[in-house]
Amino acid sequence: MIGAAMAASLALGGCGLSPMYAGGGNGAVARGLAGIEVPAIEGQAGWLVRNALVDRLGAGGAAATKYRLDVRLDDRLESLGVLSDDTIGRERRTLRARYQLVDLASGAIVLDATAGSDAGIDVVSSEYATIAAEQTALENLAKEIASQITTRLAVALRQPR
């Protein structure tokens, strides 16, 4: 059992895999992420996504700004379930992002990609509870989108250019 585990660890070491965030906060990926400027994004969803991105990227650190991340959002709230009394019973909130990572020195687009997520919301008799659920869904979707974008940026910055 122990011999098999040691053999597997030796095989993995030879396959060329290495941790993405090797070096911690001083590693190449962490420094690259910290060097990304995130301009204001329109709307409430934009404010939430930008704040989540700034938190994840480590902006405001000592890294020099090398990139700008341009993000455009599409936030939709649609009714899904219509009950027998013609009221809505379920909604779906969808948040999609189109983003571009721009190299500030050359103006070249390093990455052009999309991210998206959605959440189901129960519509209840309390209007306040429904609005609160819609807001919570938006906050969660903003965090999910920021997480997807950050992961994709880390992969892009890790690859040699």
Short mmCIF file of C-alpha atoms in Angstrom, two decimals:
data_model
loop_
_atom_site.label_atom_id
_atom_site.label_comp_id
_atom_site.label_asym_id
_atom_site.label_seq_id
_atom_site.Cartn_x
_atom_site.Cartn_y
_atom_site.Cartn_z
CA MET A 1 0.00 0.00 0.00
CA ILE A 2 2.70 2.47 1.00
CA GLY A 3 4.86 1.36 -1.93
CA ALA A 4 2.02 2.03 -4.37
CA ALA A 5 1.50 5.53 -2.94
CA MET A 6 5.21 6.30 -3.28
CA ALA A 7 5.26 5.02 -6.85
CA ALA A 8 2.24 7.16 -7.72
CA SER A 9 3.84 10.27 -6.21
CA LEU A 10 7.04 9.67 -8.19
CA ALA A 11 5.04 9.20 -11.40
CA LEU A 12 3.14 12.45 -10.83
CA GLY A 13 6.37 14.34 -10.21
CA GLY A 14 7.65 13.28 -13.61
CA CYS A 15 4.52 14.21 -15.56
CA GLY A 16 5.21 17.94 -15.54
CA LEU A 17 2.30 18.94 -13.30
CA SER A 18 2.99 21.77 -10.92
CA PRO A 19 0.79 23.79 -8.58
CA MET A 20 -0.81 26.81 -10.24
CA TYR A 21 -0.17 29.04 -7.26
CA ALA A 22 3.37 27.80 -6.59
CA GLY A 23 5.28 30.39 -4.60
CA GLY A 24 2.18 31.67 -2.80
CA GLY A 25 1.77 35.45 -2.89
CA ASN A 26 5.19 35.87 -4.49
CA GLY A 27 4.55 33.36 -7.29
CA ALA A 28 4.22 34.35 -10.94
CA VAL A 29 0.45 33.75 -11.09
CA ALA A 30 -0.27 35.69 -7.89
CA ARG A 31 1.87 38.62 -9.10
CA GLY A 32 0.16 38.50 -12.49
CA LEU A 33 -3.31 38.53 -10.92
CA ALA A 34 -2.36 41.39 -8.61
CA GLY A 35 -1.26 43.38 -11.66
CA ILE A 36 -4.78 43.46 -13.14
CA GLU A 37 -6.81 46.67 -12.93
CA VAL A 38 -10.59 46.25 -12.85
CA PRO A 39 -12.43 49.41 -13.96
CA ALA A 40 -15.96 50.13 -12.75
CA ILE A 41 -18.64 47.84 -14.19
CA GLU A 42 -22.11 49.24 -14.84
CA GLY A 43 -25.04 48.48 -12.52
CA GLN A 44 -25.54 46.79 -9.18
CA ALA A 45 -24.41 43.43 -10.55
CA GLY A 46 -21.32 45.16 -11.92
CA TRP A 47 -20.52 46.66 -8.54
CA LEU A 48 -20.83 43.24 -6.90
CA VAL A 49 -18.74 41.47 -9.55
CA ARG A 50 -16.02 44.14 -9.49
CA ASN A 51 -15.72 43.99 -5.70
CA ALA A 52 -15.50 40.19 -5.79
CA LEU A 53 -12.87 40.38 -8.54
CA VAL A 54 -10.78 42.93 -6.65
CA ASP A 55 -10.91 40.69 -3.56
CA ARG A 56 -9.83 37.61 -5.52
CA LEU A 57 -7.16 39.26 -7.65
CA GLY A 58 -5.40 40.86 -4.73
CA ALA A 59 -5.54 44.28 -6.37
CA GLY A 60 -4.05 47.08 -4.35
CA GLY A 61 -0.95 45.05 -3.63
CA ALA A 62 2.60 46.01 -4.50
CA ALA A 63 2.39 44.66 -8.07
CA ALA A 64 2.64 47.10 -10.96
CA THR A 65 -0.48 47.29 -13.13
CA LYS A 66 0.14 45.39 -16.38
CA TYR A 67 -3.38 44.51 -17.48
CA ARG A 68 -6.91 45.90 -17.57
CA LEU A 69 -9.91 43.62 -17.25
CA ASP A 70 -12.92 44.91 -19.19
CA VAL A 71 -16.18 43.24 -18.16
CA ARG A 72 -19.69 43.56 -19.61
CA LEU A 73 -22.57 41.88 -17.78
CA ASP A 74 -25.98 40.62 -18.78
CA ASP A 75 -28.26 40.19 -15.74
CA ARG A 76 -31.68 38.64 -16.40
CA LEU A 77 -34.54 37.71 -14.14
CA GLU A 78 -37.22 35.60 -15.79
CA SER A 79 -40.40 33.95 -14.60
CA LEU A 80 -40.57 30.19 -14.94
CA GLY A 81 -43.47 28.64 -13.08
CA VAL A 82 -46.99 29.97 -13.47
CA LEU A 83 -49.43 28.63 -10.90
CA SER A 84 -53.11 27.83 -11.47
CA ASP A 85 -54.11 31.28 -10.16
CA ASP A 86 -51.87 32.95 -12.80
CA THR A 87 -49.20 33.95 -10.27
CA ILE A 88 -45.52 33.25 -10.68
CA GLY A 89 -44.15 30.45 -8.52
CA ARG A 90 -40.52 30.33 -9.63
CA GLU A 91 -37.93 32.66 -11.16
CA ARG A 92 -34.51 32.18 -12.63
CA ARG A 93 -31.76 34.79 -12.31
CA THR A 94 -29.02 34.51 -14.91
CA LEU A 95 -25.76 36.44 -14.85
CA ARG A 96 -23.42 36.29 -17.84
CA ALA A 97 -20.13 38.09 -18.28
CA ARG A 98 -18.06 38.79 -21.36
CA TYR A 99 -14.58 39.86 -20.38
CA GLN A 100 -11.33 40.83 -22.03
CA LEU A 101 -7.88 40.99 -20.49
CA VAL A 102 -5.97 43.82 -22.17
CA ASP A 103 -2.19 44.20 -21.99
CA LEU A 104 -1.67 47.87 -21.12
CA ALA A 105 1.78 48.08 -22.73
CA SER A 106 0.76 46.86 -26.19
CA GLY A 107 -3.03 47.21 -26.15
CA ALA A 108 -3.31 43.57 -27.22
CA ILE A 109 -6.18 41.43 -26.00
CA VAL A 110 -4.59 38.59 -24.04
CA LEU A 111 -7.85 36.81 -23.23
CA ASP A 112 -11.40 37.16 -24.55
CA ALA A 113 -13.84 34.85 -22.79
CA THR A 114 -17.23 34.48 -21.12
CA ALA A 115 -18.48 33.24 -17.76
CA GLY A 116 -21.96 32.61 -16.51
CA SER A 117 -24.15 31.12 -13.85
CA ASP A 118 -27.79 31.03 -12.87
CA ALA A 119 -29.92 30.48 -9.78
CA GLY A 120 -33.50 29.42 -9.16
CA ILE A 121 -35.67 31.49 -6.86
CA ASP A 122 -38.95 30.50 -5.21
CA VAL A 123 -41.54 33.26 -5.35
CA VAL A 124 -43.42 33.30 -2.06
CA SER A 125 -46.39 35.27 -0.79
CA SER A 126 -44.13 37.80 0.96
CA GLU A 127 -42.87 40.35 -1.55
CA TYR A 128 -40.06 41.28 0.83
CA ALA A 129 -38.87 37.66 1.03
CA THR A 130 -38.91 37.34 -2.75
CA ILE A 131 -36.91 40.55 -3.22
CA ALA A 132 -34.44 39.39 -0.57
CA ALA A 133 -34.08 36.03 -2.37
CA GLU A 134 -33.49 37.81 -5.69
CA GLN A 135 -30.81 39.99 -4.08
CA THR A 136 -29.12 37.03 -2.40
CA ALA A 137 -29.11 35.17 -5.71
CA LEU A 138 -27.44 38.15 -7.41
CA GLU A 139 -24.77 38.35 -4.70
CA ASN A 140 -24.03 34.62 -5.00
CA LEU A 141 -23.95 34.77 -8.79
CA ALA A 142 -21.53 37.71 -8.68
CA LYS A 143 -19.16 35.70 -6.48
CA GLU A 144 -19.45 32.68 -8.79
CA ILE A 145 -18.75 34.76 -11.89
CA ALA A 146 -15.74 36.39 -10.20
CA SER A 147 -14.44 32.97 -9.24
CA GLN A 148 -14.79 31.66 -12.81
CA ILE A 149 -13.07 34.74 -14.24
CA THR A 150 -10.22 34.59 -11.73
CA THR A 151 -9.57 30.90 -12.45
CA ARG A 152 -9.51 31.53 -16.21
CA LEU A 153 -7.20 34.54 -15.75
CA ALA A 154 -4.81 32.47 -13.62
CA VAL A 155 -4.62 29.80 -16.31
CA ALA A 156 -4.05 32.42 -19.03
CA LEU A 157 -1.32 34.18 -17.05
CA ARG A 158 0.40 30.91 -16.25
CA GLN A 159 0.88 30.07 -19.92
CA PRO A 160 4.03 31.53 -21.48
CA ARG A 161 3.49 34.19 -24.16
#
